[in-house]
Amino acid sequence: MTDTMKHTLLFVFVGVMILAEGMTDFLFFSGSWNSALVILNMGLISAIMAIGVNIQWGFAGLFNVGIMGFTALGGLAVVLTSTPVIPAAWSSGGVSIVMALVMGAMTIVAAVMITKNMPAGKFRTLVLLAVLVAGFFVYRAIFDPAVSSVEAINPALQGNIGGLGLPVLLAWPAGGLLAAGAAWLIGKTALGLRSDYLAIATLGIAEIIIAVLKNEDWLSRGVKNVVGLPRPLPYEVDLQNDPSFVERAASWGMDPVTASTVYVKAGYALMFTVVLLALLWMAQMALKSPWGRMMRAIRDNETAAEAMGKDVTRRHLQIFVLGSAICGIAGAMMTTLDSQLTPGTYNPLRFTFLIWVMVIVGGSGNNFGAVLGGMLIWFFWIKVEPMGILLMELVTSGMAEGSALKAHLMESASHMRLFTMGLILLLVLRFSPRGLIPEK
């Protein structure tokens, strides 16, 4: 059997599992078309995130453990782009917040210029401290009252600066741009670190981004969340109240509630598939181009590539920005799908380490492997826990009620998710160390 046939069968296997999920009470799946489409949509988004990580690690060998932060920035872009403008917030303090942020940026720029242009010594240190301290106090003097004014405006529903009121689909590329901008700033300072220190730095920066989103209510309402975000497709309740859609659902032999959920989720699946295919095509073209061959040469031997005149640091910055932008696009798509931004739900296990498992299992350095890993691992991530509960019920069916062992086994079923991810990773690393679809 050829490699192409094997890889095709792996994708067919994933497709069959999702179809089986749609067939209610099929073996251990006990699902529905609604849950199958939920898995498909998040699997497509996870595949896009895996492509972004694969570009960084598989193309250039950059160990980025800050995926969660760039995903969250993509979600923030949806709020800042698509939510309505809040005139009262801007008139009371929005302009002052922007002025304070500009003042803070100017302070940092001034400090950098002083460091570069003044000769080292006590005088430079004193001037640098004076600029930083004065800039900080001026920044806080402008920023704090403005934030208090904005957060006091209808805090139950708003309390933030709002957005630009643009179509929500524009938030997807905006999410990529916001994540790319943050990646450029991070890369300028962190990419000089060795791989293990780069991982620590990016993980810490991601936590800082999440902390900002949780605590700066004026920006994204913090832990109060932003709900009811605009969507490219109608809300299910609106379809259920539409007589023409109710009539159409009846002609399909479905009740309005089921028909509306399936209709909306299928629409999202179509849009996400288009985005995934476009990004996959661009990643493949980049991989096969001279630029892609150069990136792999840098990955394999930085010293040799640098000796041949390649600017390794600049190329690393390019690939870091590109991969982070793709993660930002995926984050914007996920927030659009959920119709809400919930900063408290971002955690490294789901939005960083699980994505790394997808890349490693699928095949580092292979874009199709990243897609396969994203779809396959996400399916198991969702379905393993209910399967584990069924398995434990079967194992403990002969045990007496009230048995301590039975209670322990049933409580352990919730950990099947982590156990299975570790088991899959170990099996792949043992029998297919380069992933299910290895790099060619």
Short mmCIF file of C-alpha atoms in Angstrom, two decimals:
data_model
loop_
_atom_site.label_atom_id
_atom_site.label_comp_id
_atom_site.label_asym_id
_atom_site.label_seq_id
_atom_site.Cartn_x
_atom_site.Cartn_y
_atom_site.Cartn_z
CA MET A 1 0.00 0.00 0.00
CA THR A 2 1.42 3.38 -1.01
CA ASP A 3 1.95 6.21 1.47
CA THR A 4 -0.70 8.29 -0.30
CA MET A 5 -3.25 5.51 0.15
CA LYS A 6 -2.38 5.13 3.84
CA HIS A 7 -2.71 8.86 4.45
CA THR A 8 -6.01 8.98 2.58
CA LEU A 9 -7.36 6.13 4.69
CA LEU A 10 -6.41 8.01 7.86
CA PHE A 11 -8.52 10.98 6.76
CA VAL A 12 -11.34 8.61 5.78
CA PHE A 13 -11.13 7.05 9.26
CA VAL A 14 -11.60 10.46 10.90
CA GLY A 15 -14.52 11.23 8.58
CA VAL A 16 -16.18 7.89 9.38
CA MET A 17 -15.89 8.55 13.12
CA ILE A 18 -17.56 11.95 12.75
CA LEU A 19 -20.31 10.40 10.61
CA ALA A 20 -20.75 7.68 13.23
CA GLU A 21 -21.15 10.42 15.85
CA GLY A 22 -24.02 11.78 13.78
CA MET A 23 -25.79 8.43 13.83
CA THR A 24 -27.52 8.43 17.20
CA ASP A 25 -26.80 5.47 19.51
CA PHE A 26 -24.15 4.08 17.18
CA LEU A 27 -21.94 1.83 19.34
CA PHE A 28 -20.37 3.95 22.08
CA PHE A 29 -20.88 7.26 20.34
CA SER A 30 -24.46 8.04 21.43
CA GLY A 31 -24.38 11.30 19.54
CA SER A 32 -26.39 13.29 17.06
CA TRP A 33 -25.80 15.37 13.96
CA ASN A 34 -25.73 18.42 16.19
CA SER A 35 -22.86 17.06 18.30
CA ALA A 36 -21.11 15.73 15.17
CA LEU A 37 -21.11 19.22 13.66
CA VAL A 38 -19.86 20.71 16.94
CA ILE A 39 -16.91 18.29 16.85
CA LEU A 40 -16.33 18.99 13.15
CA ASN A 41 -16.31 22.78 13.61
CA MET A 42 -13.91 22.75 16.54
CA GLY A 43 -11.82 20.13 14.76
CA LEU A 44 -11.46 22.45 11.77
CA ILE A 45 -10.45 25.34 14.02
CA SER A 46 -7.98 23.10 15.85
CA ALA A 47 -6.53 22.01 12.49
CA ILE A 48 -5.94 25.66 11.58
CA MET A 49 -4.17 26.24 14.90
CA ALA A 50 -2.09 23.12 14.29
CA ILE A 51 -1.03 24.49 10.89
CA GLY A 52 0.14 27.68 12.60
CA VAL A 53 2.21 25.74 15.13
CA ASN A 54 3.52 23.42 12.41
CA ILE A 55 4.74 26.42 10.42
CA GLN A 56 6.73 27.60 13.44
CA TRP A 57 8.03 24.24 14.65
CA GLY A 58 7.96 22.06 11.52
CA PHE A 59 9.37 24.73 9.18
CA ALA A 60 11.78 26.58 11.48
CA GLY A 61 12.13 24.65 14.74
CA LEU A 62 10.70 27.43 16.93
CA PHE A 63 9.31 26.08 20.21
CA ASN A 64 6.37 28.42 20.84
CA VAL A 65 4.39 27.60 23.98
CA GLY A 66 2.38 30.81 23.89
CA ILE A 67 -0.32 29.64 21.48
CA MET A 68 -3.02 30.39 24.06
CA GLY A 69 -2.12 34.08 24.09
CA PHE A 70 -2.30 34.52 20.32
CA THR A 71 -5.59 32.63 20.21
CA ALA A 72 -7.01 34.94 22.87
CA LEU A 73 -5.86 38.01 20.91
CA GLY A 74 -7.80 36.68 17.93
CA GLY A 75 -10.88 36.49 20.13
CA LEU A 76 -10.28 40.04 21.36
CA ALA A 77 -10.15 41.22 17.74
CA VAL A 78 -13.75 40.05 17.28
CA VAL A 79 -14.87 42.29 20.14
CA LEU A 80 -12.87 45.29 18.96
CA THR A 81 -13.92 44.88 15.32
CA SER A 82 -17.55 43.76 15.26
CA THR A 83 -19.26 45.02 18.43
CA PRO A 84 -21.15 48.33 18.15
CA VAL A 85 -19.49 51.63 18.93
CA ILE A 86 -20.34 52.96 22.43
CA PRO A 87 -20.35 56.77 22.05
CA ALA A 88 -20.77 57.40 25.78
CA ALA A 89 -17.60 55.39 26.54
CA TRP A 90 -15.53 57.33 24.04
CA SER A 91 -16.82 60.70 25.17
CA SER A 92 -16.24 59.94 28.86
CA GLY A 93 -12.82 58.33 28.74
CA GLY A 94 -12.08 56.38 25.56
CA VAL A 95 -9.97 59.15 24.00
CA SER A 96 -8.02 59.60 27.23
CA ILE A 97 -7.28 55.86 27.35
CA VAL A 98 -5.83 56.03 23.84
CA MET A 99 -3.77 59.09 24.82
CA ALA A 100 -2.46 57.27 27.90
CA LEU A 101 -1.47 54.21 25.85
CA VAL A 102 0.32 56.45 23.33
CA MET A 103 2.08 58.16 26.23
CA GLY A 104 3.20 54.80 27.59
CA ALA A 105 4.50 53.73 24.18
CA MET A 106 6.38 57.03 23.79
CA THR A 107 7.99 56.51 27.19
CA ILE A 108 9.26 53.08 26.14
CA VAL A 109 10.54 54.44 22.83
CA ALA A 110 12.31 57.30 24.63
CA ALA A 111 13.93 54.82 27.03
CA VAL A 112 15.18 52.70 24.11
CA MET A 113 16.57 55.77 22.32
CA ILE A 114 18.38 56.91 25.49
CA THR A 115 19.90 53.47 25.92
CA LYS A 116 21.11 53.36 22.32
CA ASN A 117 22.36 56.92 21.86
CA MET A 118 23.80 57.99 25.23
CA PRO A 119 27.16 56.68 26.43
CA ALA A 120 26.99 54.20 29.28
CA GLY A 121 27.45 55.65 32.74
CA LYS A 122 25.70 57.07 35.78
CA PHE A 123 24.31 60.04 33.89
CA ARG A 124 22.55 57.78 31.35
CA THR A 125 21.14 55.69 34.18
CA LEU A 126 19.77 58.77 35.93
CA VAL A 127 18.22 60.15 32.74
CA LEU A 128 16.70 56.74 31.95
CA LEU A 129 15.19 56.41 35.42
CA ALA A 130 13.83 59.95 35.27
CA VAL A 131 12.13 59.34 31.91
CA LEU A 132 10.64 56.00 33.02
CA VAL A 133 9.37 57.30 36.37
CA ALA A 134 7.94 60.53 34.90
CA GLY A 135 6.35 58.64 32.02
CA PHE A 136 4.80 56.10 34.38
CA PHE A 137 3.19 58.72 36.63
CA VAL A 138 1.89 60.73 33.68
CA TYR A 139 0.50 57.55 32.13
CA ARG A 140 -1.30 56.55 35.31
CA ALA A 141 -2.61 60.08 35.87
CA ILE A 142 -4.33 59.99 32.47
CA PHE A 143 -5.21 56.29 32.33
CA ASP A 144 -6.80 55.55 35.72
CA PRO A 145 -9.55 58.23 35.72
CA ALA A 146 -10.42 57.41 32.09
CA VAL A 147 -10.77 53.69 32.86
CA SER A 148 -12.99 54.40 35.87
CA SER A 149 -15.25 56.58 33.70
CA VAL A 150 -15.58 53.95 30.96
CA GLU A 151 -16.20 51.04 33.33
CA ALA A 152 -18.93 53.02 35.13
CA ILE A 153 -21.10 53.18 31.98
CA ASN A 154 -23.82 50.50 32.22
CA PRO A 155 -21.44 47.95 33.81
CA ALA A 156 -24.04 45.16 33.71
CA LEU A 157 -24.06 45.12 29.91
CA GLN A 158 -21.17 47.30 28.73
CA GLY A 159 -18.47 48.95 30.81
CA ASN A 160 -16.00 48.76 27.94
CA ILE A 161 -15.02 50.88 24.93
CA GLY A 162 -16.93 48.70 22.45
CA GLY A 163 -15.79 48.07 18.90
CA LEU A 164 -15.93 49.49 15.39
CA GLY A 165 -19.27 47.99 14.34
CA LEU A 166 -17.77 46.32 11.24
CA PRO A 167 -18.93 43.01 9.68
CA VAL A 168 -17.83 40.13 11.86
CA LEU A 169 -16.06 38.30 9.03
CA LEU A 170 -13.55 41.16 8.93
CA ALA A 171 -12.65 40.23 12.49
CA TRP A 172 -10.99 37.01 11.28
CA PRO A 173 -8.17 38.70 9.34
CA ALA A 174 -8.13 41.41 12.03
CA GLY A 175 -7.46 38.67 14.59
CA GLY A 176 -4.54 37.50 12.48
CA LEU A 177 -3.17 41.05 12.25
CA LEU A 178 -3.50 41.66 16.01
CA ALA A 179 -1.76 38.37 16.82
CA ALA A 180 0.92 39.09 14.20
CA GLY A 181 1.59 42.52 15.71
CA ALA A 182 1.95 41.03 19.18
CA ALA A 183 4.19 38.27 17.79
CA TRP A 184 6.44 40.86 16.15
CA LEU A 185 6.89 42.72 19.45
CA ILE A 186 7.51 39.47 21.33
CA GLY A 187 9.82 38.11 18.64
CA LYS A 188 12.01 41.21 18.62
CA THR A 189 12.90 40.53 22.25
CA ALA A 190 12.47 36.77 22.74
CA LEU A 191 13.72 35.10 19.55
CA GLY A 192 17.33 35.55 20.59
CA LEU A 193 16.75 33.02 23.38
CA ARG A 194 17.62 29.35 23.16
CA SER A 195 14.69 27.03 22.39
CA ASP A 196 13.94 25.99 25.99
CA TYR A 197 14.13 29.59 27.23
CA LEU A 198 11.99 30.71 24.29
CA ALA A 199 9.34 28.22 25.39
CA ILE A 200 9.39 29.60 28.95
CA ALA A 201 9.24 33.19 27.68
CA THR A 202 6.31 32.59 25.31
CA LEU A 203 4.38 30.69 27.99
CA GLY A 204 4.85 33.57 30.42
CA ILE A 205 3.86 36.18 27.82
CA ALA A 206 0.71 34.19 27.01
CA GLU A 207 -0.24 34.21 30.68
CA ILE A 208 0.32 37.99 30.76
CA ILE A 209 -2.03 38.41 27.78
CA ILE A 210 -4.74 36.36 29.50
CA ALA A 211 -4.24 38.30 32.74
CA VAL A 212 -4.75 41.57 30.85
CA LEU A 213 -7.94 40.28 29.23
CA LYS A 214 -9.27 39.09 32.59
CA ASN A 215 -8.54 42.29 34.50
CA GLU A 216 -8.93 45.16 32.02
CA ASP A 217 -12.72 45.48 31.99
CA TRP A 218 -12.57 48.61 29.80
CA LEU A 219 -11.10 46.50 27.01
CA SER A 220 -13.06 43.23 26.99
CA ARG A 221 -15.24 43.32 30.14
CA GLY A 222 -12.78 40.98 31.86
CA VAL A 223 -14.33 37.97 33.57
CA LYS A 224 -17.81 39.47 33.05
CA ASN A 225 -17.40 38.30 29.43
CA VAL A 226 -18.70 39.77 26.20
CA VAL A 227 -21.79 37.88 25.06
CA GLY A 228 -24.13 38.14 22.09
CA LEU A 229 -21.40 38.95 19.60
CA PRO A 230 -22.45 39.52 15.97
CA ARG A 231 -22.46 36.40 13.81
CA PRO A 232 -22.14 35.79 10.06
CA LEU A 233 -25.10 33.41 10.39
CA PRO A 234 -28.42 34.03 12.15
CA TYR A 235 -28.96 32.99 15.76
CA GLU A 236 -30.91 29.75 16.13
CA VAL A 237 -33.75 31.44 18.05
CA ASP A 238 -34.27 33.88 15.16
CA LEU A 239 -34.59 31.00 12.71
CA GLN A 240 -37.04 29.24 15.01
CA ASN A 241 -39.24 32.36 14.98
CA ASP A 242 -39.10 32.63 11.19
CA PRO A 243 -42.27 31.06 9.70
CA SER A 244 -40.58 30.33 6.36
CA PHE A 245 -37.73 28.45 8.07
CA VAL A 246 -40.18 26.52 10.27
CA GLU A 247 -42.03 25.46 7.13
CA ARG A 248 -38.78 24.47 5.44
CA ALA A 249 -37.72 22.45 8.51
CA ALA A 250 -41.03 20.59 8.40
CA SER A 251 -40.39 19.70 4.77
CA TRP A 252 -37.03 18.22 5.86
CA GLY A 253 -38.81 16.14 8.49
CA MET A 254 -37.12 17.98 11.37
CA ASP A 255 -38.39 20.06 14.25
CA PRO A 256 -37.42 23.78 14.16
CA VAL A 257 -34.97 23.53 17.08
CA THR A 258 -32.94 20.69 15.59
CA ALA A 259 -33.13 22.13 12.08
CA SER A 260 -31.91 25.56 13.19
CA THR A 261 -28.92 24.18 15.12
CA VAL A 262 -27.89 21.86 12.28
CA TYR A 263 -28.37 24.63 9.69
CA VAL A 264 -26.20 27.14 11.58
CA LYS A 265 -23.46 24.66 12.47
CA ALA A 266 -23.34 23.31 8.92
CA GLY A 267 -22.95 26.88 7.66
CA TYR A 268 -20.03 27.42 10.02
CA ALA A 269 -18.49 24.11 8.93
CA LEU A 270 -18.60 25.27 5.31
CA MET A 271 -16.94 28.62 6.09
CA PHE A 272 -14.29 27.02 8.31
CA THR A 273 -13.51 24.45 5.63
CA VAL A 274 -12.95 27.20 3.07
CA VAL A 275 -10.56 29.03 5.43
CA LEU A 276 -8.72 25.80 6.27
CA LEU A 277 -8.28 24.85 2.61
CA ALA A 278 -7.03 28.35 1.74
CA LEU A 279 -4.48 28.35 4.57
CA LEU A 280 -3.44 24.77 3.77
CA TRP A 281 -2.86 25.68 0.13
CA MET A 282 -0.79 28.75 1.08
CA ALA A 283 1.23 26.73 3.60
CA GLN A 284 1.94 24.06 0.99
CA MET A 285 3.03 26.64 -1.57
CA ALA A 286 5.32 28.25 1.03
CA LEU A 287 6.77 24.87 1.98
CA LYS A 288 7.62 24.00 -1.63
CA SER A 289 9.04 27.44 -2.45
CA PRO A 290 12.71 28.49 -2.14
CA TRP A 291 11.71 30.33 1.03
CA GLY A 292 10.36 27.08 2.51
CA ARG A 293 13.52 25.17 1.62
CA MET A 294 15.58 27.94 3.20
CA MET A 295 13.52 27.76 6.41
CA ARG A 296 14.06 24.02 6.68
CA ALA A 297 17.77 24.50 6.08
CA ILE A 298 17.86 26.99 8.95
CA ARG A 299 15.90 24.54 11.11
CA ASP A 300 18.33 21.70 10.39
CA ASN A 301 21.54 23.71 10.84
CA GLU A 302 21.43 27.37 11.82
CA THR A 303 25.22 27.71 11.80
CA ALA A 304 25.58 26.43 8.23
CA ALA A 305 22.70 28.59 7.00
CA GLU A 306 24.17 31.67 8.66
CA ALA A 307 27.57 30.91 7.11
CA MET A 308 25.87 30.95 3.69
CA GLY A 309 24.63 34.51 4.29
CA LYS A 310 21.11 33.84 5.58
CA ASP A 311 19.74 36.22 8.20
CA VAL A 312 18.58 33.58 10.67
CA THR A 313 17.09 35.96 13.25
CA ARG A 314 15.07 37.82 10.62
CA ARG A 315 13.72 34.58 9.13
CA HIS A 316 12.81 33.30 12.58
CA LEU A 317 10.89 36.51 13.19
CA GLN A 318 9.04 36.08 9.88
CA ILE A 319 7.96 32.52 10.63
CA PHE A 320 7.05 33.39 14.23
CA VAL A 321 4.77 36.19 13.03
CA LEU A 322 3.17 34.04 10.31
CA GLY A 323 2.41 31.11 12.60
CA SER A 324 1.04 33.38 15.32
CA ALA A 325 -1.18 35.18 12.78
CA ILE A 326 -2.76 31.84 11.79
CA CYS A 327 -3.41 31.06 15.47
CA GLY A 328 -5.01 34.52 15.79
CA ILE A 329 -7.31 33.80 12.84
CA ALA A 330 -8.33 30.51 14.48
CA GLY A 331 -8.99 32.32 17.76
CA ALA A 332 -11.24 34.84 16.01
CA MET A 333 -13.14 32.03 14.28
CA MET A 334 -13.65 30.22 17.58
CA THR A 335 -14.97 33.34 19.33
CA THR A 336 -17.34 33.94 16.40
CA LEU A 337 -18.57 30.35 16.67
CA ASP A 338 -19.17 30.72 20.42
CA SER A 339 -20.68 34.23 20.00
CA GLN A 340 -18.90 35.28 23.18
CA LEU A 341 -15.47 36.14 24.53
CA THR A 342 -14.76 34.42 27.86
CA PRO A 343 -11.17 35.17 28.97
CA GLY A 344 -11.53 32.89 31.98
CA THR A 345 -11.82 29.79 29.78
CA TYR A 346 -8.40 30.14 28.13
CA ASN A 347 -5.96 27.66 29.66
CA PRO A 348 -2.62 26.25 28.48
CA LEU A 349 -3.80 22.62 28.51
CA ARG A 350 -6.50 23.19 25.89
CA PHE A 351 -5.03 26.03 23.85
CA THR A 352 -1.32 25.19 23.88
CA PHE A 353 -0.34 21.67 24.89
CA LEU A 354 -3.26 19.95 23.16
CA ILE A 355 -2.31 21.74 19.94
CA TRP A 356 1.24 20.45 20.33
CA VAL A 357 -0.11 16.91 20.71
CA MET A 358 -2.02 17.41 17.45
CA VAL A 359 1.13 18.50 15.61
CA ILE A 360 3.30 15.70 17.01
CA VAL A 361 0.73 12.97 16.39
CA GLY A 362 -0.15 14.23 12.91
CA GLY A 363 3.43 14.67 11.79
CA SER A 364 5.73 17.61 12.48
CA GLY A 365 6.77 19.38 9.29
CA ASN A 366 3.82 18.09 7.26
CA ASN A 367 0.83 20.40 6.82
CA PHE A 368 -1.54 17.54 6.01
CA GLY A 369 -0.32 15.79 9.14
CA ALA A 370 -1.18 18.89 11.19
CA VAL A 371 -4.71 18.86 9.78
CA LEU A 372 -5.12 15.14 10.45
CA GLY A 373 -3.77 15.52 13.99
CA GLY A 374 -6.09 18.45 14.67
CA MET A 375 -9.20 16.56 13.59
CA LEU A 376 -8.25 13.22 15.15
CA ILE A 377 -7.07 14.46 18.54
CA TRP A 378 -10.01 16.84 18.93
CA PHE A 379 -12.45 13.99 18.26
CA PHE A 380 -10.86 11.84 20.96
CA TRP A 381 -10.59 14.83 23.32
CA ILE A 382 -14.36 15.26 23.16
CA LYS A 383 -15.51 11.64 23.01
CA VAL A 384 -13.08 9.83 25.30
CA GLU A 385 -14.68 11.04 28.52
CA PRO A 386 -18.22 9.77 27.75
CA MET A 387 -16.69 6.56 26.38
CA GLY A 388 -14.71 6.23 29.60
CA ILE A 389 -17.87 6.57 31.69
CA LEU A 390 -19.57 3.84 29.63
CA LEU A 391 -16.49 1.65 29.99
CA MET A 392 -16.37 2.11 33.76
CA GLU A 393 -20.11 1.39 34.01
CA LEU A 394 -19.49 -1.86 32.14
CA VAL A 395 -16.49 -2.81 34.29
CA THR A 396 -18.27 -2.02 37.57
CA SER A 397 -21.67 -3.48 36.58
CA GLY A 398 -21.04 -6.60 38.72
CA MET A 399 -19.85 -4.72 41.77
CA ALA A 400 -22.05 -4.09 44.78
CA GLU A 401 -23.67 -0.72 45.19
CA GLY A 402 -21.78 1.44 47.64
CA SER A 403 -18.50 -0.32 46.87
CA ALA A 404 -15.50 1.96 47.46
CA LEU A 405 -13.70 0.48 44.42
CA LYS A 406 -16.73 1.11 42.20
CA ALA A 407 -17.00 4.72 43.39
CA HIS A 408 -13.28 5.24 42.79
CA LEU A 409 -13.43 3.80 39.26
CA MET A 410 -16.45 5.93 38.34
CA GLU A 411 -14.72 9.06 39.63
CA SER A 412 -11.61 8.14 37.63
CA ALA A 413 -13.60 8.13 34.37
CA SER A 414 -13.27 11.91 34.15
CA HIS A 415 -9.47 11.49 33.87
CA MET A 416 -9.74 9.22 30.82
CA ARG A 417 -9.28 12.27 28.61
CA LEU A 418 -5.76 13.02 29.83
CA PHE A 419 -4.86 9.33 30.06
CA THR A 420 -5.91 8.73 26.46
CA MET A 421 -4.00 11.76 25.13
CA GLY A 422 -0.86 10.49 26.84
CA LEU A 423 -1.44 6.95 25.57
CA ILE A 424 -1.96 8.11 21.98
CA LEU A 425 1.16 10.26 22.16
CA LEU A 426 3.25 7.38 23.53
CA LEU A 427 1.98 4.91 20.92
CA VAL A 428 2.67 7.31 18.06
CA LEU A 429 6.15 8.14 19.35
CA ARG A 430 6.89 4.41 19.72
CA PHE A 431 5.56 3.07 16.41
CA SER A 432 5.62 6.19 14.19
CA PRO A 433 8.11 8.65 15.73
CA ARG A 434 7.75 11.14 12.87
CA GLY A 435 3.92 11.20 13.16
CA LEU A 436 1.10 9.58 11.26
CA ILE A 437 1.95 11.57 8.11
CA PRO A 438 5.71 12.18 8.28
CA GLU A 439 7.54 15.04 6.63
CA LYS A 440 8.82 14.18 3.19
#
